[in-house]
Coordinates of C-alpha atoms and ligand atoms in Angstrom, one line a residue:
Chain A
X253 CA -18.0 79.2 -6.9
X254 CA -20.7 77.8 -9.6
X255 CA -23.7 79.0 -10.6
X256 CA -27.5 77.8 -11.8
X257 CA -27.8 75.4 -14.5
X258 CA -29.0 77.0 -17.1
X259 CA -30.0 73.9 -18.3
X260 CA -29.6 72.9 -22.5
X261 CA -29.1 75.9 -24.9
X262 CA -28.3 77.1 -28.3
X263 CA -26.0 80.1 -30.1
X264 CA -28.1 83.0 -31.1
X265 CA -27.5 83.4 -34.3
X266 CA -29.2 85.7 -37.4
X267 CA -31.2 83.7 -38.7
X268 CA -32.9 82.0 -36.0
X269 CA -34.2 85.1 -34.1
X270 CA -37.8 84.9 -36.6
X271 CA -38.5 81.4 -35.6
X272 CA -37.9 81.9 -31.9
X273 CA -40.0 85.3 -31.1
X274 CA -42.7 83.5 -33.2
X275 CA -42.4 79.9 -32.0
X276 CA -40.8 80.5 -28.6
X277 CA -38.8 77.0 -28.8
X278 CA -38.4 74.6 -25.8
X279 CA -34.7 75.3 -25.2
X280 CA -33.8 76.6 -21.8
X281 CA -31.4 79.6 -23.1
X282 CA -28.7 81.8 -26.0
X283 CA -26.0 81.9 -26.0
X284 CA -25.2 85.5 -27.9
X285 CA -21.5 86.3 -29.2
X286 CA -21.1 89.6 -27.9
X287 CA -18.9 91.6 -30.2
X288 CA -22.4 91.5 -32.4
X289 CA -24.5 93.4 -30.8
X290 CA -21.2 96.2 -29.3
X291 CA -23.8 98.6 -32.0
X292 CA -25.4 101.2 -30.7
X293 CA -28.9 100.5 -32.2
X294 CA -30.8 98.4 -35.2
X295 CA -32.1 94.6 -35.7
X296 CA -29.8 91.9 -33.7
X297 CA -30.2 94.6 -31.0
X298 CA -33.6 94.5 -31.3
X299 CA -34.3 91.1 -31.1
X300 CA -32.5 90.2 -28.7
X301 CA -34.6 93.1 -26.1
X302 CA -36.6 91.0 -26.8
X303 CA -35.8 87.4 -26.9
X304 CA -34.1 87.7 -23.4
X305 CA -37.2 88.7 -22.3
X306 CA -38.0 85.0 -22.1
X307 CA -34.5 83.2 -22.0
X308 CA -31.9 83.8 -19.8
X309 CA -28.4 84.5 -22.2
X310 CA -25.3 84.2 -21.6
X311 CA -22.3 86.0 -23.5
X312 CA -19.2 85.0 -25.6
X313 CA -16.9 86.9 -26.9
X314 CA -13.5 86.6 -29.3
X315 CA -12.3 88.9 -28.5
X316 CA -10.5 90.0 -25.1
X317 CA -7.5 88.7 -26.4
X318 CA -7.3 87.9 -22.6
X319 CA -3.4 86.2 -22.8
X320 CA -2.1 89.3 -25.6
X321 CA 1.1 90.9 -24.2
X322 CA -0.8 94.2 -26.0
X323 CA -2.6 95.8 -23.0
X324 CA -5.4 94.5 -22.2
X325 CA -8.8 96.5 -25.0
X326 CA -9.4 98.8 -22.0
X327 CA -12.6 100.7 -24.6
X328 CA -13.3 96.9 -25.6
X329 CA -14.0 95.6 -22.4
X330 CA -16.2 99.2 -21.5
X331 CA -19.0 98.0 -24.4
X332 CA -18.6 94.9 -22.8
X333 CA -19.5 96.2 -19.3
X334 CA -22.0 98.5 -20.9
X335 CA -22.7 95.2 -23.3
X336 CA -23.5 93.0 -19.7
X337 CA -25.6 96.1 -18.0
X338 CA -28.5 96.1 -21.2
X339 CA -28.5 92.5 -21.5
X340 CA -28.4 91.3 -18.2
X341 CA -26.7 88.3 -18.3
X342 CA -25.8 84.5 -16.6
X343 CA -22.9 84.2 -17.0
X344 CA -20.2 86.0 -19.6
X345 CA -17.3 84.1 -20.7
X346 CA -14.5 84.3 -24.2
X347 CA -11.2 82.4 -24.6
X348 CA -8.0 81.1 -23.6
X349 CA -6.7 82.2 -26.4
X350 CA -4.6 85.5 -28.3
X351 CA -5.9 87.4 -30.4
X352 CA -4.3 90.8 -31.5
X353 CA -0.6 91.6 -31.1
X354 CA 0.7 95.2 -31.6
X355 CA -2.6 96.9 -32.4
X356 CA -3.4 93.6 -35.4
X357 CA -6.4 91.6 -34.7
X358 CA -6.2 87.8 -36.2
X359 CA -9.9 87.8 -35.3
X360 CA -8.2 84.6 -35.1
X361 CA -8.1 82.1 -31.5
X362 CA -4.6 82.1 -31.5
X363 CA -3.2 79.5 -29.0
X364 CA -0.7 79.6 -26.1
X365 CA 2.0 78.5 -25.3
X366 CA 2.0 76.0 -21.8
X367 CA 4.5 77.9 -20.2
X368 CA 4.7 79.8 -16.0
X369 CA 5.7 82.9 -17.9
X370 CA 2.4 82.4 -20.4
X371 CA 0.1 81.7 -17.4
X372 CA 1.0 84.0 -14.2
X373 CA 0.4 87.2 -17.5
X374 CA -3.0 85.2 -18.5
X375 CA -3.8 85.1 -14.0
X376 CA -2.6 88.7 -13.8
X377 CA -5.1 89.7 -16.3
X378 CA -8.1 87.9 -15.8
X379 CA -7.8 89.5 -12.2
X380 CA -8.6 92.3 -13.8
X381 CA -11.2 92.6 -16.1
X382 CA -12.7 90.3 -13.3
X383 CA -12.4 92.8 -11.1
X384 CA -13.2 95.7 -14.4
X385 CA -16.2 93.6 -15.1
X386 CA -17.0 93.0 -11.4
X387 CA -17.3 89.3 -11.6
X388 CA -16.2 86.0 -12.4
X389 CA -15.2 84.7 -16.4
X390 CA -15.9 81.5 -17.9
X391 CA -13.0 81.1 -20.1
X392 CA -12.9 78.0 -22.9
X393 CA -10.2 75.6 -24.2
X394 CA -9.6 77.2 -27.9
X395 CA -8.8 74.0 -30.5
X396 CA -5.2 74.1 -31.8
X397 CA -3.2 72.8 -34.3
X398 CA 0.3 73.5 -32.8
X399 CA 3.0 72.7 -30.4
X400 CA 5.6 75.3 -29.1
X401 CA 8.6 74.5 -28.2
X402 CA 9.0 76.3 -24.9
X403 CA 5.8 74.2 -23.7
X404 CA 6.2 73.3 -20.2
X405 CA 3.1 71.8 -19.0
X406 CA -0.1 70.1 -21.1
X407 CA -3.2 72.3 -22.1
X408 CA -5.1 70.4 -18.7
X409 CA -2.0 71.3 -16.2
X410 CA -2.0 74.7 -17.6
X411 CA -6.0 75.5 -17.6
X412 CA -5.8 74.5 -14.5
X413 CA -3.2 76.4 -12.5
X414 CA -5.6 79.6 -14.0
X415 CA -8.4 78.5 -12.9
X416 CA -7.5 78.2 -9.7
X417 CA -5.2 81.3 -9.4
X418 CA -7.0 83.7 -11.4
X419 CA -10.4 82.0 -9.8
X420 CA -11.7 81.9 -13.0
X421 CA -14.3 79.2 -14.4
X422 CA -14.3 76.9 -16.9
X423 CA -16.4 77.1 -20.6
X424 CA -15.4 74.0 -21.6
X425 CA -15.6 72.7 -25.3
X426 CA -15.9 68.9 -26.3
X427 CA -15.6 69.3 -29.7
X428 CA -12.3 71.5 -28.8
X429 CA -11.2 69.0 -27.1
X430 CA -11.4 66.9 -29.4
X431 CA -9.9 68.8 -32.9
X432 CA -6.6 69.4 -30.5
X433 CA -6.7 65.2 -29.1
X434 CA -6.6 64.6 -32.7
X435 CA -4.4 67.3 -33.8
X436 CA -2.4 67.2 -30.8
X437 CA -2.9 62.5 -30.6
X438 CA -3.0 62.9 -27.0
X439 CA -5.6 61.1 -25.9
X440 CA -8.8 63.3 -24.9
X441 CA -10.0 61.6 -21.8
X442 CA -6.8 62.5 -20.7
X443 CA -8.2 65.7 -20.0
X444 CA -11.9 65.2 -19.1
X445 CA -10.2 63.5 -16.4
X446 CA -7.9 65.9 -15.3
X447 CA -10.0 69.4 -15.8
X448 CA -11.1 70.1 -11.8
X449 CA -14.9 69.7 -11.8
X450 CA -15.5 72.1 -9.8
X451 CA -14.6 74.8 -11.6
X452 CA -16.2 73.9 -15.1
X453 CA -19.9 76.6 -15.7
X454 CA -20.5 75.5 -19.0
X455 CA -19.9 73.5 -21.4
X456 CA -19.9 73.7 -25.4
X457 CA -21.0 71.4 -28.4
X458 CA -20.3 71.8 -31.9
X459 CA -18.9 70.2 -35.0
X460 CA -15.7 70.3 -37.4
X461 CA -14.2 69.1 -41.0
X462 CA -11.9 65.8 -40.7
X463 CA -9.2 66.3 -43.4
X464 CA -7.4 62.9 -42.7
X465 CA -4.3 63.2 -40.5
X466 CA -5.8 66.4 -39.1
X467 CA -9.0 68.4 -37.9
X468 CA -10.5 71.7 -38.6
X469 CA -13.1 73.1 -35.7
X470 CA -15.2 74.2 -38.3
X471 CA -18.9 75.0 -36.7
X472 CA -20.1 74.0 -39.7
X473 CA -21.5 70.7 -39.1
X474 CA -23.8 68.0 -37.2
X475 CA -21.8 67.4 -33.7
X476 CA -20.2 63.9 -34.9
X477 CA -20.1 60.1 -32.6
X478 CA -16.7 60.6 -31.0
X479 CA -17.6 63.8 -30.0
X480 CA -21.2 63.1 -28.5
X481 CA -19.3 59.8 -27.0
X482 CA -17.2 62.2 -24.7
X483 CA -19.3 64.0 -24.0
X484 CA -21.4 61.8 -22.3
X485 CA -18.0 61.0 -20.4
X486 CA -18.1 64.5 -19.2
X487 CA -20.7 64.4 -17.4
X488 CA -20.7 61.5 -16.0
X489 CA -17.8 62.5 -14.7
X490 CA -18.2 66.1 -14.2
X491 CA -22.3 65.7 -12.8
X492 CA -24.6 68.0 -15.0
X493 CA -23.8 71.0 -16.7
X494 CA -25.9 73.9 -18.5
X495 CA -24.9 71.5 -22.3
X496 CA -24.6 74.1 -25.6
X497 CA -24.8 73.6 -29.4
X498 CA -22.5 75.9 -31.2
X499 CA -23.2 76.3 -34.9
X500 CA -22.1 79.3 -37.1
X501 CA -21.4 78.4 -40.5
X502 CA -24.0 76.2 -42.8
X503 CA -26.6 77.2 -41.0
X504 CA -29.3 74.7 -40.5
X505 CA -33.0 75.2 -39.9
X506 CA -34.4 76.1 -36.7
X507 CA -35.5 71.8 -35.2
X508 CA -32.8 70.3 -36.4
X509 CA -30.3 72.1 -33.9
X510 CA -33.3 71.0 -31.9
X511 CA -33.0 67.6 -32.7
X512 CA -29.5 68.2 -32.0
X513 CA -30.0 69.3 -29.0
X514 CA -32.3 66.9 -27.9
X515 CA -30.1 64.2 -28.3
X516 CA -27.5 66.4 -25.8
X517 CA -30.5 66.4 -23.7
X518 CA -30.1 62.2 -23.4
X519 CA -26.6 62.0 -23.8
X520 CA -26.5 63.9 -20.5
X521 CA -30.0 62.2 -18.8
X522 CA -28.4 58.3 -19.6
X523 CA -25.1 60.1 -17.8
X524 CA -25.9 61.0 -15.3
X525 CA -28.0 57.7 -14.4
X526 CA -24.2 55.9 -14.7
X527 CA -22.9 58.2 -12.9
X528 CA -25.3 57.7 -10.3
X529 CA -24.9 54.4 -10.2
X530 CA -21.3 54.3 -10.7
X531 CA -21.2 56.1 -7.2
X532 CA -23.2 53.3 -5.8
X533 CA -21.6 50.2 -6.6
Chain B
X207 CA 13.5 79.8 -24.6
X208 CA 11.2 81.9 -26.9
X209 CA 9.2 84.3 -24.6
X210 CA 5.9 84.6 -25.3
X211 CA 6.2 88.7 -26.8
X212 CA 8.7 86.7 -28.9
X213 CA 6.5 84.2 -30.1
X214 CA 3.3 86.4 -30.4
X215 CA 4.4 88.5 -32.3
X216 CA 6.6 85.8 -35.1
X217 CA 2.7 85.0 -35.2
X218 CA 1.2 86.9 -36.3
X219 CA 4.1 88.9 -38.6
X220 CA 3.7 85.0 -40.9
X221 CA -0.5 85.8 -40.6
X222 CA -0.2 89.3 -42.6
X223 CA 3.4 87.5 -44.9
X224 CA 5.5 89.3 -43.3
X225 CA 9.6 87.6 -42.5
X226 CA 8.7 85.5 -39.9
X227 CA 11.0 83.4 -37.2
X228 CA 6.5 81.3 -36.8
X229 CA 8.1 77.8 -37.5
X230 CA 11.1 77.5 -35.5
X231 CA 8.8 77.6 -32.1
X232 CA 6.5 75.2 -33.1
X233 CA 7.1 71.2 -31.9
X234 CA 7.4 68.9 -35.3
X235 CA 4.5 66.5 -35.0
X236 CA 4.4 64.4 -37.5
X237 CA 2.5 63.2 -39.9
X238 CA 1.4 66.9 -40.1
X239 CA 4.4 68.8 -41.3
X240 CA 4.5 72.9 -39.5
X241 CA 3.8 74.0 -42.6
X242 CA 0.7 72.4 -43.2
X243 CA -0.2 73.5 -39.3
X244 CA 1.3 77.2 -40.1
X245 CA -1.4 76.4 -43.0
X246 CA -3.9 76.8 -41.4
X247 CA -3.6 79.5 -39.6
X248 CA -2.8 81.4 -42.4
X249 CA -5.5 80.3 -44.4
X250 CA -8.1 81.1 -41.5
X251 CA -6.6 84.3 -41.4
X252 CA -7.3 85.8 -45.5
X253 CA -10.1 83.7 -45.5
X254 CA -12.5 85.2 -42.7
X255 CA -11.0 88.8 -43.9
X256 CA -12.1 88.0 -47.3
X257 CA -15.3 86.8 -46.1
X258 CA -16.1 90.1 -44.0
X259 CA -15.0 91.5 -46.8
X260 CA -17.7 89.7 -49.7
X261 CA -20.6 90.3 -47.1
X262 CA -20.1 94.2 -46.3
X263 CA -20.1 94.6 -50.4
X264 CA -21.3 92.4 -51.9
X265 CA -21.9 95.5 -55.1
X266 CA -18.5 95.8 -55.4
X267 CA -17.3 92.9 -55.1
X268 CA -19.7 92.1 -58.1
X269 CA -18.8 95.4 -59.9
X270 CA -15.4 94.8 -59.8
X271 CA -15.8 91.1 -60.8
X272 CA -13.5 87.9 -59.5
X273 CA -10.1 88.2 -60.6
X274 CA -10.2 91.8 -59.8
X275 CA -12.0 91.3 -56.2
X276 CA -8.9 88.9 -55.6
X277 CA -6.2 91.9 -56.6
X278 CA -7.8 94.1 -54.2
X279 CA -8.3 91.6 -50.7
X280 CA -4.6 90.8 -50.4
X281 CA -3.5 94.2 -50.8
X282 CA -6.8 95.7 -49.0
X283 CA -5.4 93.4 -46.0
X284 CA -1.9 93.8 -46.4
X285 CA -2.3 98.1 -46.0
X286 CA -5.4 97.7 -43.5
X287 CA -5.1 95.6 -40.8
X288 CA -8.0 94.7 -38.7
X289 CA -7.3 97.2 -35.8
X290 CA -10.9 96.6 -34.0
X291 CA -12.2 94.1 -31.9
X292 CA -15.5 93.6 -34.5
X293 CA -14.7 92.6 -37.7
X294 CA -18.1 95.1 -39.2
X295 CA -15.4 97.8 -38.7
X296 CA -13.2 95.8 -40.7
X297 CA -14.0 97.3 -44.1
X298 CA -14.2 100.8 -43.0
X299 CA -11.3 101.8 -45.3
X300 CA -11.7 99.7 -48.7
X301 CA -13.2 104.0 -50.0
X302 CA -9.6 104.7 -49.4
X303 CA -7.3 101.9 -50.5
X304 CA -9.8 102.2 -53.3
X305 CA -8.9 106.3 -54.1
X306 CA -5.6 105.3 -53.3
X307 CA -3.5 102.5 -54.9
X308 CA -3.4 101.5 -58.8
X309 CA -5.3 100.0 -60.8
X310 CA -8.5 101.2 -59.5
X311 CA -7.6 104.5 -58.5
X312 CA -8.3 104.7 -62.0
X313 CA -12.2 104.5 -61.5
X314 CA -13.1 106.3 -58.7
X315 CA -17.0 105.4 -59.3
X316 CA -15.2 102.0 -57.3
X317 CA -14.1 104.3 -53.9
X318 CA -18.2 106.6 -54.5
X319 CA -19.8 102.4 -54.6
X320 CA -17.6 101.1 -51.2
X321 CA -18.0 104.5 -49.7
X322 CA -21.7 104.1 -50.4
X323 CA -21.6 100.3 -49.2
X324 CA -20.2 101.4 -46.4
X325 CA -23.0 104.4 -45.4
X326 CA -25.5 101.6 -45.9
X327 CA -24.6 99.6 -42.6
X328 CA -24.1 102.4 -40.6
X329 CA -27.6 103.6 -40.9
X330 CA -28.8 99.8 -40.4
X331 CA -26.9 99.8 -37.1
X332 CA -27.8 103.0 -36.0
X333 CA -28.9 103.8 -32.9
X334 CA -33.1 103.2 -32.2
X335 CA -34.8 106.1 -31.4
X336 CA -38.3 106.8 -31.9
X337 CA -39.1 109.4 -34.8
X338 CA -42.0 112.3 -33.6
X339 CA -45.4 112.2 -36.0
X340 CA -46.2 115.2 -38.0
X341 CA -49.1 116.1 -34.5
X342 CA -46.5 117.7 -33.6
X343 CA -46.0 121.0 -35.8
X344 CA -49.6 121.0 -34.6
X345 CA -48.4 122.4 -30.9
X346 CA -45.7 124.8 -32.0
X347 CA -46.7 128.5 -30.9
X348 CA -45.7 130.1 -33.7
X349 CA -43.7 133.0 -32.1
X350 CA -41.4 129.1 -31.9
X351 CA -40.4 128.9 -34.9
X352 CA -37.5 130.6 -36.0
X353 CA -35.8 129.2 -33.4
X354 CA -36.7 125.0 -33.4
X355 CA -33.9 123.3 -33.8
X356 CA -34.4 119.3 -36.0
X357 CA -32.1 116.6 -33.7
X358 CA -31.9 113.2 -36.5
X359 CA -32.7 110.0 -35.5
X360 CA -29.1 109.0 -35.3
X361 CA -29.2 106.0 -38.2
X362 CA -29.6 110.3 -40.5
X363 CA -27.1 109.8 -43.6
X364 CA -26.3 112.2 -45.6
X365 CA -24.4 110.9 -49.3
X366 CA -22.3 112.5 -52.7
X367 CA -22.1 110.9 -55.3
X368 CA -20.4 112.5 -58.2
X369 CA -20.7 109.1 -60.0
X370 CA -23.5 107.0 -61.2
X371 CA -22.3 104.8 -58.2
X372 CA -25.9 104.9 -56.8
X373 CA -27.5 103.4 -59.9
X374 CA -25.3 101.7 -60.6
X375 CA -26.0 99.8 -56.9
X376 CA -28.7 99.3 -58.2
X377 CA -28.7 98.3 -61.0
X378 CA -26.0 95.3 -59.4
X379 CA -28.9 94.4 -56.5
X380 CA -31.4 93.6 -59.7
X381 CA -28.8 91.4 -60.1
X382 CA -28.9 93.9 -63.9
X383 CA -25.8 95.2 -66.1
X384 CA -25.2 98.1 -64.3
X385 CA -24.5 101.5 -67.2
X386 CA -21.6 102.5 -67.6
X387 CA -19.3 104.8 -65.1
X388 CA -20.0 108.4 -65.8
X389 CA -19.5 111.5 -64.4
X390 CA -22.9 113.5 -62.9
X391 CA -23.0 117.0 -64.2
X392 CA -24.1 118.3 -61.0
X393 CA -23.5 115.9 -57.2
X394 CA -26.2 113.9 -57.1
X395 CA -27.5 113.9 -53.2
X396 CA -29.0 111.1 -50.9
X397 CA -30.3 111.1 -47.7
X398 CA -30.8 107.5 -45.9
X399 CA -32.1 105.6 -43.4
X400 CA -33.2 102.2 -41.7
X401 CA -37.3 103.0 -41.5
X402 CA -39.9 101.0 -38.9
X403 CA -39.8 98.1 -41.1
X404 CA -35.6 98.2 -40.2
X405 CA -34.8 98.2 -43.4
X406 CA -32.3 100.9 -45.1
X407 CA -34.0 103.0 -47.2
X408 CA -32.4 105.4 -49.1
X409 CA -33.6 109.2 -51.4
X410 CA -32.1 110.8 -53.8
X411 CA -32.8 114.9 -52.5
X412 CA -32.2 118.2 -54.7
X413 CA -30.2 120.9 -54.4
X414 CA -33.0 123.0 -51.9
X415 CA -34.0 119.7 -49.3
X416 CA -29.8 119.3 -49.7
X417 CA -29.0 122.9 -47.9
X418 CA -31.4 122.7 -46.0
X419 CA -30.5 119.7 -44.5
X420 CA -27.1 120.7 -43.9
X421 CA -28.2 124.2 -42.2
X422 CA -30.4 121.3 -40.1
X423 CA -27.1 118.9 -39.4
X424 CA -25.1 121.8 -38.6
X425 CA -27.4 122.8 -36.0
X426 CA -29.2 125.9 -37.3
X427 CA -32.8 126.7 -36.7
X428 CA -35.6 126.6 -39.2
X429 CA -35.0 130.5 -39.1
X430 CA -31.3 130.0 -41.3
X431 CA -33.3 126.7 -42.8
X432 CA -35.5 129.5 -44.3
X433 CA -32.6 132.0 -45.0
X434 CA -30.8 129.7 -47.0
X435 CA -33.5 128.2 -49.9
X436 CA -33.2 132.2 -50.3
X437 CA -30.7 130.8 -52.2
X438 CA -33.7 129.0 -53.8
X439 CA -36.6 130.1 -54.4
X440 CA -38.4 133.8 -53.7
X441 CA -38.8 135.6 -50.1
X442 CA -42.5 134.5 -49.8
X443 CA -42.0 131.2 -50.5
X444 CA -39.2 129.9 -48.6
X445 CA -41.1 129.4 -45.3
X446 CA -43.7 127.4 -47.0
X447 CA -41.1 125.4 -48.9
X448 CA -39.3 125.3 -45.9
X449 CA -42.8 123.6 -44.1
X450 CA -42.9 121.0 -46.8
X451 CA -39.6 119.7 -46.9
X452 CA -39.5 118.9 -42.8
X453 CA -43.2 117.1 -42.9
X454 CA -41.6 114.6 -45.7
X455 CA -38.9 114.4 -43.0
X456 CA -41.6 113.4 -40.3
X457 CA -43.8 111.4 -43.3
X458 CA -40.1 108.9 -43.7
X459 CA -39.7 109.3 -39.7
X460 CA -36.0 110.6 -40.4
X461 CA -36.7 113.0 -37.4
X462 CA -36.0 111.9 -33.8
X463 CA -36.4 115.5 -32.1
X464 CA -37.3 119.1 -31.9
X465 CA -35.1 121.5 -29.6
X466 CA -36.0 125.3 -29.0
Ligands
FE2_111 FE1 -16.8 77.3 -28.4

């Protein structure tokens, strides 16, 4: 079951703590990187405690390693559950990928082979995690730079099956779809059209770096036009979805991100109009 | 077809620079070669860990200079690959690495400088706890003083330097030339903590203060502290000296609680 639509949010970054507390900007919600707050105390925890009085928070993790053949890291899951009890997020997300193998953490979102074996493995683990956390979780589609020989289905078939079989939700990263489409030569619209809209709880928008023959998901640029276009098509198809902009590097002043977020609002608005008109004809 | 575990192991082996048949698991998708595709992941792995070392150990990086830093990074990544969910824990073995590996182990100040930077991070991230104020001392009944025990705030850290590492850190921080490495005649003792503005501070301690800190950290009470001070001061001075130090500690916000 999808939760409420939070509107338009931003990733909460250290550089903007003071600005957010002082100016209480018109942002509907913030997403935090869970791992950055899994410390005893100090500045980030202190600021988060203040900011969460005024804004809904969602938690986004990078270390669950849900697709790994290593055992689930129960210490990590306990820290995540403890943090969630304190932060009371609207929801918790991580990525459809593996990060740790043989105890070595790559600190990267490594792509899964899209096989029946991997599907079964991920579904089992999500069920365990959801039981442990006592809530449904969101899985995000990661960008990828390679395709496995062993693939038996497309990424969107794989992710649809996971959401259905594990009864989890999806964090739909429009930029990652664009990046992967460019890197693997598929039509991103095919992906957008295939995903079950009833599972899409949240959208990520971000910038990337274009190397011509391939694209890298760097989160250090403004969102580019083709990604905006794809976002508009996504909303047209899916209806309103909580949307946010991820910026992790080369972080600009807050006002610049607000401007980008306003653009997302406007695009979503016009996409919804088009959607309603389409429905009436 | 290769199973999930085989593919994942090949991937991590590739990232770690070990022999790996990862390329054989990857589809050829022109125009980008498989080597380029694998290279994207290899670069991301190394540069992410490198950036972490750079940001956790800024003064060590400056002290080493580019060439030695470039030599340290891949060797450290190889010897101590990350096994933690958070990158904040990745650098914790750097002091040990510098102590055990040439050419770094020829310069003991390097491991010490790295250890100091680690302790600064620990103080910065430690759990929050309120500090008690000076008024509390007035509420303690005379009979209770000997059995009084101090609870330090979790951010309080002790650091012992055998080299001029802290002075070097301070010079580097001010973007000045650090002094040549020098072994100290007697170890220098420092105490680090996070102040009320949540900034990390540190100060040096005299030998008697350091001794008191050790006794208190080990769970000794005020009577034990006074006993140890007899190594430094006359019998009629120890209680007064212990009280003065205690007042200073409370004044800078080191003490979280007092128990009996
Ligand atoms: Fe994302």
